[in-house]
mmCIF file of C-alpha atoms in Angstrom:
data_model
loop_
_atom_site.group_PDB
_atom_site.id
_atom_site.type_symbol
_atom_site.label_atom_id
_atom_site.label_comp_id
_atom_site.label_asym_id
_atom_site.label_seq_id
_atom_site.Cartn_x
_atom_site.Cartn_y
_atom_site.Cartn_z
ATOM 1 C CA MET A 1 175.446 -58.944 169.130
ATOM 2 C CA ALA A 2 172.919 -61.342 170.666
ATOM 3 C CA PHE A 3 171.095 -61.316 167.351
ATOM 4 C CA PHE A 4 174.185 -62.667 165.486
ATOM 5 C CA ILE A 5 174.713 -65.346 168.125
ATOM 6 C CA VAL A 6 171.115 -66.532 167.723
ATOM 7 C CA ILE A 7 171.469 -66.592 163.924
ATOM 8 C CA SER A 8 174.778 -68.457 164.281
ATOM 9 C CA LEU A 9 173.167 -71.058 166.575
ATOM 10 C CA ILE A 10 170.250 -71.521 164.165
ATOM 11 C CA LEU A 11 172.667 -71.975 161.251
ATOM 12 C CA HIS A 12 174.699 -74.487 163.283
ATOM 13 C CA VAL A 13 171.565 -76.490 164.129
ATOM 14 C CA ILE A 14 170.495 -76.468 160.474
ATOM 15 C CA SER A 15 173.987 -77.551 159.344
ATOM 16 C CA PHE A 16 174.082 -80.403 161.925
ATOM 17 C CA PHE A 17 170.629 -81.478 160.767
ATOM 18 C CA CYS A 18 171.794 -81.487 157.109
ATOM 19 C CA ILE A 19 174.960 -83.409 158.029
ATOM 20 C CA THR A 20 172.858 -85.988 159.882
ATOM 21 C CA LEU A 21 170.528 -86.378 156.889
ATOM 22 C CA LEU A 22 173.458 -86.793 154.508
ATOM 23 C CA TYR A 23 175.043 -89.396 156.784
ATOM 24 C CA MET A 24 171.757 -91.348 156.923
ATOM 25 C CA LYS A 25 171.423 -91.217 153.133
ATOM 26 C CA ARG A 26 175.011 -92.405 152.721
ATOM 27 C CA SER A 27 174.397 -95.314 155.117
ATOM 28 C CA GLU A 28 171.265 -96.282 153.185
ATOM 29 C CA MET A 29 173.163 -96.173 149.879
ATOM 30 C CA LYS A 30 175.899 -98.412 151.308
ATOM 31 C CA ARG A 31 173.284 -100.899 152.510
ATOM 32 C CA ILE A 32 171.609 -100.962 149.077
ATOM 33 C CA GLU A 33 174.984 -101.385 147.360
ATOM 34 C CA GLN A 34 175.873 -104.349 149.576
ATOM 35 C CA GLU A 35 172.474 -105.902 148.931
ATOM 36 C CA GLN A 36 172.943 -105.520 145.176
ATOM 37 C CA LYS A 37 176.400 -107.093 145.356
ATOM 38 C CA ARG A 38 174.956 -110.017 147.304
ATOM 39 C CA SER A 39 172.127 -110.429 144.776
ATOM 40 C CA ALA A 40 174.572 -110.269 141.867
ATOM 41 C CA LYS A 41 176.768 -112.912 143.498
ATOM 42 C CA GLU A 42 173.769 -115.210 144.063
ATOM 43 C CA LEU A 43 172.677 -114.733 140.460
ATOM 44 C CA GLU A 44 176.190 -115.503 139.223
ATOM 45 C CA GLU A 45 176.331 -118.687 141.319
ATOM 46 C CA THR A 46 172.917 -119.771 140.060
ATOM 47 C CA MET A 47 173.918 -119.195 136.439
ATOM 48 C CA ALA A 48 177.180 -121.081 136.952
ATOM 49 C CA ALA A 49 175.289 -124.039 138.433
ATOM 50 C CA TYR A 50 172.822 -123.969 135.545
ATOM 51 C CA LEU A 51 175.616 -123.877 132.979
ATOM 52 C CA LEU A 52 177.384 -126.800 134.653
ATOM 53 C CA GLU A 53 174.161 -128.797 134.621
ATOM 54 C CA LEU A 54 173.558 -127.922 130.983
ATOM 55 C CA GLN A 55 177.127 -128.911 130.108
ATOM 56 C CA GLU A 56 176.696 -132.245 131.906
ATOM 57 C CA GLU A 57 173.462 -132.937 130.008
ATOM 58 C CA HIS A 58 175.240 -132.064 126.766
ATOM 59 C CA HIS A 59 178.071 -134.504 127.514
ATOM 60 C CA ASN A 60 175.568 -137.230 128.422
ATOM 61 C CA LEU A 61 173.743 -136.648 125.151
ATOM 62 C CA ILE A 62 176.984 -136.811 123.183
ATOM 63 C CA LYS A 63 177.910 -140.068 124.964
ATOM 64 C CA SER A 64 174.535 -141.631 124.228
ATOM 65 C CA LEU A 65 174.726 -140.549 120.583
ATOM 66 C CA LYS A 66 178.236 -141.973 120.260
ATOM 67 C CA LYS A 67 177.074 -145.201 121.887
ATOM 68 C CA SER A 68 174.158 -145.311 119.477
ATOM 69 C CA ARG A 69 176.488 -144.760 116.530
ATOM 70 C CA GLU A 70 178.884 -147.445 117.773
ATOM 71 C CA ASN A 71 175.999 -149.914 117.870
ATOM 72 C CA ASN A 72 175.383 -149.134 114.203
ATOM 73 C CA THR A 73 178.822 -149.814 112.769
ATOM 74 C CA LYS A 74 177.792 -149.374 109.163
ATOM 75 C CA LYS A 75 177.270 -145.869 107.825
ATOM 76 C CA PRO A 76 173.646 -145.470 106.765
ATOM 77 C CA ASN A 77 173.008 -143.864 103.428
ATOM 78 C CA ARG A 78 170.287 -141.456 102.426
ATOM 79 C CA THR A 79 167.746 -144.106 101.457
ATOM 80 C CA GLU A 80 168.133 -145.837 104.830
ATOM 81 C CA PHE A 81 167.364 -142.580 106.646
ATOM 82 C CA ASN A 82 164.271 -142.088 104.521
ATOM 83 C CA ALA A 83 163.227 -145.647 105.220
ATOM 84 C CA VAL A 84 163.586 -145.182 108.967
ATOM 85 C CA SER A 85 160.740 -142.696 109.043
ATOM 86 C CA LYS A 86 158.218 -145.188 107.616
ATOM 87 C CA PRO A 87 156.079 -146.895 110.268
ATOM 88 C CA GLU A 88 156.439 -150.398 108.762
ATOM 89 C CA ASP A 89 160.232 -150.208 109.221
ATOM 90 C CA LEU A 90 159.793 -149.263 112.865
ATOM 91 C CA SER A 91 157.459 -152.123 113.737
ATOM 92 C CA ASP A 92 160.196 -154.027 115.553
ATOM 93 C CA LEU A 93 161.011 -151.048 117.781
ATOM 94 C CA LEU A 94 157.791 -149.086 118.088
ATOM 95 C CA PRO A 95 154.109 -149.890 118.406
ATOM 96 C CA SER A 96 152.597 -149.488 114.973
ATOM 97 C CA LEU A 97 149.676 -147.308 114.022
ATOM 98 C CA GLN A 98 146.823 -149.770 113.517
ATOM 99 C CA THR A 99 144.422 -147.599 111.579
ATOM 100 C CA GLN A 100 144.419 -144.254 109.895
ATOM 101 C CA GLU A 101 142.172 -142.980 112.706
ATOM 102 C CA ASP A 102 144.931 -143.580 115.280
ATOM 103 C CA THR A 103 146.212 -140.237 116.413
ATOM 104 C CA ILE A 104 149.700 -139.386 117.535
ATOM 105 C CA GLU A 105 148.386 -139.162 121.108
ATOM 106 C CA THR A 106 147.205 -142.793 121.063
ATOM 107 C CA TYR A 107 150.472 -143.783 119.437
ATOM 108 C CA LEU A 108 152.420 -142.018 122.159
ATOM 109 C CA ALA A 109 150.233 -143.633 124.806
ATOM 110 C CA LYS A 110 151.386 -147.035 123.526
ATOM 111 C CA LEU A 111 155.064 -146.096 123.841
ATOM 112 C CA LYS A 112 157.044 -146.883 126.948
ATOM 113 C CA ILE A 113 158.625 -143.431 127.128
ATOM 114 C CA ASP A 114 160.810 -144.280 130.132
ATOM 115 C CA GLU A 115 162.467 -147.094 128.169
ATOM 116 C CA LEU A 116 163.321 -144.971 125.123
ATOM 117 C CA GLU A 117 167.094 -144.751 124.798
ATOM 118 C CA GLY A 118 169.618 -144.643 121.985
ATOM 119 C CA GLU A 119 168.341 -146.049 118.704
ATOM 120 C CA LYS A 120 164.713 -146.359 119.827
ATOM 121 C CA LEU A 121 164.667 -142.728 120.913
ATOM 122 C CA ARG A 122 166.287 -141.553 117.684
ATOM 123 C CA LYS A 123 163.805 -143.461 115.502
ATOM 124 C CA THR A 124 160.868 -142.268 117.596
ATOM 125 C CA VAL A 125 162.000 -138.650 117.217
ATOM 126 C CA TYR A 126 162.358 -139.073 113.447
ATOM 127 C CA PHE A 127 158.984 -140.794 113.201
ATOM 128 C CA LEU A 128 157.167 -138.072 115.144
ATOM 129 C CA HIS A 129 158.957 -135.306 113.231
ATOM 130 C CA ASP A 130 157.893 -136.886 109.946
ATOM 131 C CA ARG A 131 154.308 -136.834 111.225
ATOM 132 C CA GLY A 132 154.510 -133.032 111.509
ATOM 133 C CA LEU A 133 155.331 -132.479 115.180
ATOM 134 C CA THR A 134 157.763 -129.701 116.041
ATOM 135 C CA SER A 135 160.830 -130.305 118.182
ATOM 136 C CA LYS A 136 159.125 -128.633 121.156
ATOM 137 C CA GLU A 137 156.065 -130.860 120.833
ATOM 138 C CA ILE A 138 158.231 -133.976 120.526
ATOM 139 C CA ALA A 139 160.275 -132.932 123.560
ATOM 140 C CA LYS A 140 157.095 -132.406 125.557
ATOM 141 C CA HIS A 141 155.650 -135.803 124.584
ATOM 142 C CA LEU A 142 158.888 -137.723 125.192
ATOM 143 C CA HIS A 143 159.783 -135.839 128.395
ATOM 144 C CA ARG A 144 163.106 -134.699 126.950
ATOM 145 C CA GLY A 145 164.778 -131.353 126.422
ATOM 146 C CA ASP A 146 164.032 -129.359 123.291
ATOM 147 C CA ALA A 147 167.768 -128.954 122.672
ATOM 148 C CA GLU A 148 168.221 -132.743 122.718
ATOM 149 C CA ILE A 149 165.447 -133.246 120.139
ATOM 150 C CA ARG A 150 166.826 -130.455 117.942
ATOM 151 C CA LEU A 151 170.252 -132.145 118.072
ATOM 152 C CA PHE A 152 168.739 -135.430 116.862
ATOM 153 C CA LEU A 153 167.008 -133.644 114.010
ATOM 154 C CA GLN A 154 170.135 -131.652 113.174
ATOM 155 C CA PHE A 155 172.252 -134.848 113.029
ATOM 156 C CA ARG A 156 169.640 -136.371 110.765
ATOM 157 C CA GLN A 157 169.750 -133.345 108.473
ATOM 158 C CA GLU A 158 173.570 -133.362 108.369
ATOM 159 C CA ASN A 159 173.629 -137.079 107.470
ATOM 160 C CA ARG A 160 171.146 -136.542 104.639
ATOM 161 C CA ILE A 161 173.328 -133.978 102.889
#
């Protein structure tokens, strides 16, 4: 009889130990779950803030493009767009390339990038794109977003068709 009592006590101790371990594991899982929920909420808030900022930049770009279009009341035709990309037609807005040895870097160094807005920015983007720069390179040189430069080039393409 004493033997069964000892075995019963040992089994009770083992079962209490297992229950304690399970409770600790459950508590740890709850803590991890709460941490993941908090991280997901922070990520969601960050993405929402980023999207709002992106939307605001998009609206500002649209406004500046509309303002630029309003300044040019006449509708340019295809030949005018082709003429815009020639450096002699940009001499009133942009520093000209003096020699063939002038590189795009020296040309960009002559630009006042902070003052580029509206029509000047559009013509500069077209000029640099015609010289073989990609939209990412132009964006980097002009301190603008790649999406903004791609929009300028896309509007140019749509107006050529």
